[in-house]
Short mmCIF file of C-alpha atoms and ligand atoms in Angstrom, two decimals:
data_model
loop_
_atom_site.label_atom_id
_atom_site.label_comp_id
_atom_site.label_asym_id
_atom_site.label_seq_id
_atom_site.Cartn_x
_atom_site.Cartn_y
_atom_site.Cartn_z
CA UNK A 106 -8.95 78.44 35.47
CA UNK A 107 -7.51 75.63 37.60
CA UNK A 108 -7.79 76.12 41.90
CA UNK A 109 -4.29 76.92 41.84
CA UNK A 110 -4.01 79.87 40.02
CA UNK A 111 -2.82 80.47 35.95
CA UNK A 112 -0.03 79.12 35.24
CA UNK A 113 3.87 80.13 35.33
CA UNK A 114 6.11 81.29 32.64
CA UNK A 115 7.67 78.69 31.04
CA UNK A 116 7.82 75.83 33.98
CA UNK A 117 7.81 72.65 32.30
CA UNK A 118 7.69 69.32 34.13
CA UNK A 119 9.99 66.30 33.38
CA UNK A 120 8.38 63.57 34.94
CA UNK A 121 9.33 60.04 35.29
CA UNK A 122 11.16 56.88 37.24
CA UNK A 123 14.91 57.94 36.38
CA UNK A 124 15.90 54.10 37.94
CA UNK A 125 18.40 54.97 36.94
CA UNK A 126 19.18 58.67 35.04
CA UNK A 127 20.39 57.53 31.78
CA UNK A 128 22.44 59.89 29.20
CA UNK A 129 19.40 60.13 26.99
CA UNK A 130 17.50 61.90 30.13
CA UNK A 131 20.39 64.43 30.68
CA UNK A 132 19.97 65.19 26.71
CA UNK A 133 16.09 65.86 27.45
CA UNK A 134 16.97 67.83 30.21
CA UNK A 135 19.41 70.02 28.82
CA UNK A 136 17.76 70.72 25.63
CA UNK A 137 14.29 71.47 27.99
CA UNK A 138 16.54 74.12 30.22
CA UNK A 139 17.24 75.70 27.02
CA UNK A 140 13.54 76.00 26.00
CA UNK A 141 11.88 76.80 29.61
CA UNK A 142 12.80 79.14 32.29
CA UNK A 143 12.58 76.11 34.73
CA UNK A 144 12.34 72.48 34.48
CA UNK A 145 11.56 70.39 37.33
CA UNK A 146 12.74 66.81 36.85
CA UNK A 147 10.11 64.88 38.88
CA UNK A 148 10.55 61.27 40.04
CA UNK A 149 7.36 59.21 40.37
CA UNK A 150 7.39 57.39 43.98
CA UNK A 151 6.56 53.98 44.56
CA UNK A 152 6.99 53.41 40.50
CA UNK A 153 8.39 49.89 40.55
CA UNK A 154 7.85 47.17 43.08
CA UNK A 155 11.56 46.72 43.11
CA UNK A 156 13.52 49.94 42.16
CA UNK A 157 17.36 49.33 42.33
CA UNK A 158 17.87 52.73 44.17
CA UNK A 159 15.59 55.12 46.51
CA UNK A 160 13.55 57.77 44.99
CA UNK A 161 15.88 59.98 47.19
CA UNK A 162 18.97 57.88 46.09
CA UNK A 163 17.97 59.40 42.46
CA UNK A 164 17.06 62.33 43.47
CA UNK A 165 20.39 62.74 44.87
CA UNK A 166 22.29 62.08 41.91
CA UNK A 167 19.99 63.95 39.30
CA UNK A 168 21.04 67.26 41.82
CA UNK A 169 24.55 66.35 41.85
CA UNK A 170 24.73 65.76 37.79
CA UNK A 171 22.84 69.20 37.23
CA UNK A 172 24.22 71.36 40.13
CA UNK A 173 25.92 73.94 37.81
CA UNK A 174 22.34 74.22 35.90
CA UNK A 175 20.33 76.43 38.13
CA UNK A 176 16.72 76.61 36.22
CA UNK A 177 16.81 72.21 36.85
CA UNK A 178 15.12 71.85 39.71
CA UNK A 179 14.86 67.75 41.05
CA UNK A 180 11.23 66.79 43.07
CA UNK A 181 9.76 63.64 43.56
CA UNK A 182 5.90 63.33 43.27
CA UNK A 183 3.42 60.68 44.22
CA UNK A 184 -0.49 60.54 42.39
CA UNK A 185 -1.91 61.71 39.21
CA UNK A 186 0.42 63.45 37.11
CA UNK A 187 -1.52 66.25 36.26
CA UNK A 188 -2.30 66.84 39.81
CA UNK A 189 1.59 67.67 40.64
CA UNK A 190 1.43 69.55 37.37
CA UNK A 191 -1.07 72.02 38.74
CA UNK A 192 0.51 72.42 42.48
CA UNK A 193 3.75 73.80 40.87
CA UNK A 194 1.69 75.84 38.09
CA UNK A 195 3.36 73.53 35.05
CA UNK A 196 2.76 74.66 31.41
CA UNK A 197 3.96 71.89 29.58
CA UNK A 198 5.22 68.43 30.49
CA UNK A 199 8.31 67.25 28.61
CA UNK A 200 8.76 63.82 27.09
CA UNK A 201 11.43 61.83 25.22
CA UNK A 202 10.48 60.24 22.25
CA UNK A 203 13.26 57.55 21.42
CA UNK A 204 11.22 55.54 18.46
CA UNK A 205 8.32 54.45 16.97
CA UNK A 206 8.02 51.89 19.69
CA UNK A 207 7.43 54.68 21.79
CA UNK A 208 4.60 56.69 19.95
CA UNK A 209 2.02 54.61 21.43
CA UNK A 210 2.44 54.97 25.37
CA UNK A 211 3.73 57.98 24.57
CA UNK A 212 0.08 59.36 22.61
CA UNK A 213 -1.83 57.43 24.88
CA UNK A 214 -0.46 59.33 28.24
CA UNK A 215 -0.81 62.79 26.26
CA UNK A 216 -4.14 62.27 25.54
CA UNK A 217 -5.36 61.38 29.07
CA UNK A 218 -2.97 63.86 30.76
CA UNK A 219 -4.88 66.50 27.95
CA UNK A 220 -7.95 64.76 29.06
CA UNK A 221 -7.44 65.95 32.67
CA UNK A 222 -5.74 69.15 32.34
CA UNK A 223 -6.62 70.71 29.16
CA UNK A 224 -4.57 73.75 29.56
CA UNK A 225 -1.22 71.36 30.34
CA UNK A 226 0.60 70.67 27.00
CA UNK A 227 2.83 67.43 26.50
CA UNK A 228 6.09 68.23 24.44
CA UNK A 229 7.79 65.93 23.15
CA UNK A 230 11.64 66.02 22.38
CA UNK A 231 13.96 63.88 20.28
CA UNK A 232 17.51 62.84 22.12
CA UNK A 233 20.63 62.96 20.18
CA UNK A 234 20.23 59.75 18.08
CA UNK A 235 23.40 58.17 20.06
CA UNK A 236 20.87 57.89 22.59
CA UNK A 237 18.02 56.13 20.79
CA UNK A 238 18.21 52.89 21.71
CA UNK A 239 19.01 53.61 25.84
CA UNK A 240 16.77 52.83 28.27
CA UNK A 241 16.82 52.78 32.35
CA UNK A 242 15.69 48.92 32.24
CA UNK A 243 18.73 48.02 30.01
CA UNK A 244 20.78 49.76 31.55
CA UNK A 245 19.80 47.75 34.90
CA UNK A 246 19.68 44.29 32.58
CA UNK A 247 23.75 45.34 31.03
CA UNK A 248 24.93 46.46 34.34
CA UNK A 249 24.05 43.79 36.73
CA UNK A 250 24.92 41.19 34.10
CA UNK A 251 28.18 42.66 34.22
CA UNK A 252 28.49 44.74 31.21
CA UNK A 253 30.38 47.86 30.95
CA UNK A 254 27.78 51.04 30.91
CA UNK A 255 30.50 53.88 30.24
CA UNK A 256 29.35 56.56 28.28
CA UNK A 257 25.62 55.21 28.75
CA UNK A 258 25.30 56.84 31.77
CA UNK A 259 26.55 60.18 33.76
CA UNK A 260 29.54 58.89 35.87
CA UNK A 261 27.52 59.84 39.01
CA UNK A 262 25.55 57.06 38.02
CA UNK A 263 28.35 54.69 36.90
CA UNK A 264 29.44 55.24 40.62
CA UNK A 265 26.36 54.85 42.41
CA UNK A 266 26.14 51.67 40.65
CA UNK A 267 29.22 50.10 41.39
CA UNK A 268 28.89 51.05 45.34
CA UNK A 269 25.26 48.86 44.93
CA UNK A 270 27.22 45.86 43.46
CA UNK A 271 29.50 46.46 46.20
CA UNK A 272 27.38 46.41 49.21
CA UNK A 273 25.78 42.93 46.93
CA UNK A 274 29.04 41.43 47.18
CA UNK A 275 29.49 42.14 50.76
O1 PNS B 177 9.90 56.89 33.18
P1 PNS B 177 8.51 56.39 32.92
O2 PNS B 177 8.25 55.15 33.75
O3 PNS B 177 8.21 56.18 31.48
O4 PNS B 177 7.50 57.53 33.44
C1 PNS B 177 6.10 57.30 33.47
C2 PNS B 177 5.37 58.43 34.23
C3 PNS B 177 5.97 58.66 35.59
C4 PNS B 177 5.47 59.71 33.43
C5 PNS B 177 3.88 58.01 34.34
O5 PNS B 177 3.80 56.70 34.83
C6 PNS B 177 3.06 58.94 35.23
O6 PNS B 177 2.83 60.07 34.91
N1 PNS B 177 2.61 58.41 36.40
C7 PNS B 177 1.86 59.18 37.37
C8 PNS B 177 0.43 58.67 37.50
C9 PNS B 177 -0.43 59.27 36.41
O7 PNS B 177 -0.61 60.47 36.31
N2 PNS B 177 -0.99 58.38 35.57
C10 PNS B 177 -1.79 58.77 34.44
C11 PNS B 177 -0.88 59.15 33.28
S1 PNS B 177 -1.79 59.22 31.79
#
């Protein structure tokens, strides 16, 4: 029994950097608001030295992309995973798995978070395999090397990013 009490339902946690939300995240998320009564979509803080936007900028446009989705709730959380995990009564956390190149972070993190919080499972989802080979740090890379990142990305991302490239240029 953890300080906080047993936990909820179904509340499962999506955690990670989102910078920025890519299409293979809003598959995750959609197929997790399917399986759980609630998902919180939780944005580590202070992640990257040199994030292209806020962790509010991204929270903003995770709400905005999911605002007809009521059981997708967007938090950001700072500290041990695990530690959030219990505050909000989490059953599960929810990963993608994209490849094999994955599997090893991927086990590594489950084990430890296990480790921690025995009680908190890790599941792991597939994306649609359109999505397989997308990642937040390419999507950066293509984008600011001036490729096109239509249909990579939700468009409220397509737009945030071409209003950073605009305030660049200015
Ligand atoms: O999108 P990412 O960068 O793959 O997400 C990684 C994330 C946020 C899930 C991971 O770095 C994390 O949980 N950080 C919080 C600190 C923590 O709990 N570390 C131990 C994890 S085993």
């Amino acid at each position: 029994m953890t300080p906080f009490g047993p936990p909820s339902g179904r509340l499962a946690i999506f955690p990670g950097s989102f910078d920025p939300l890519t299409n293979g995240h809003v598959d995750i998320i959609l197929r997790s608001a399917h399986l759980f009564e609630r998902i919180i979509v939780a944005i580590l803080l202070n992640a990257e030295k040199q994030p292209l936007f806020t962790p509010d900028e991204r929270a903003a446009i995770i709400r905005e992309v999911f605002r007809a989705y009521p059981n997708v709730e967007v938090d950001t959380f700072d500290g041990l995973l695990v530690d959030y995990a219990r505050r909000r009564r989490a059953s599960a956390l929810v990963r993608g798995l994209r490849a094999v190149s994955d599997f090893e972070y991927e086990f590594q993190m489950a084990l430890m978070n296990r480790h921690l919080e025995p009680t908190l499972e890790t599941v792991f989802m597939m994306p649609a395999e359109q999505y397989t080979y997308l990642s937040s740090r390419l999507i950066k890379e293509v984008f600011t090397l001036g490729g096109d990142v239509r249909g990579l990305v939700p468009s409220a991302v397509e737009q945030a990013l071409k209003k950073k490239q605009e305030v660049k240029v200015q």
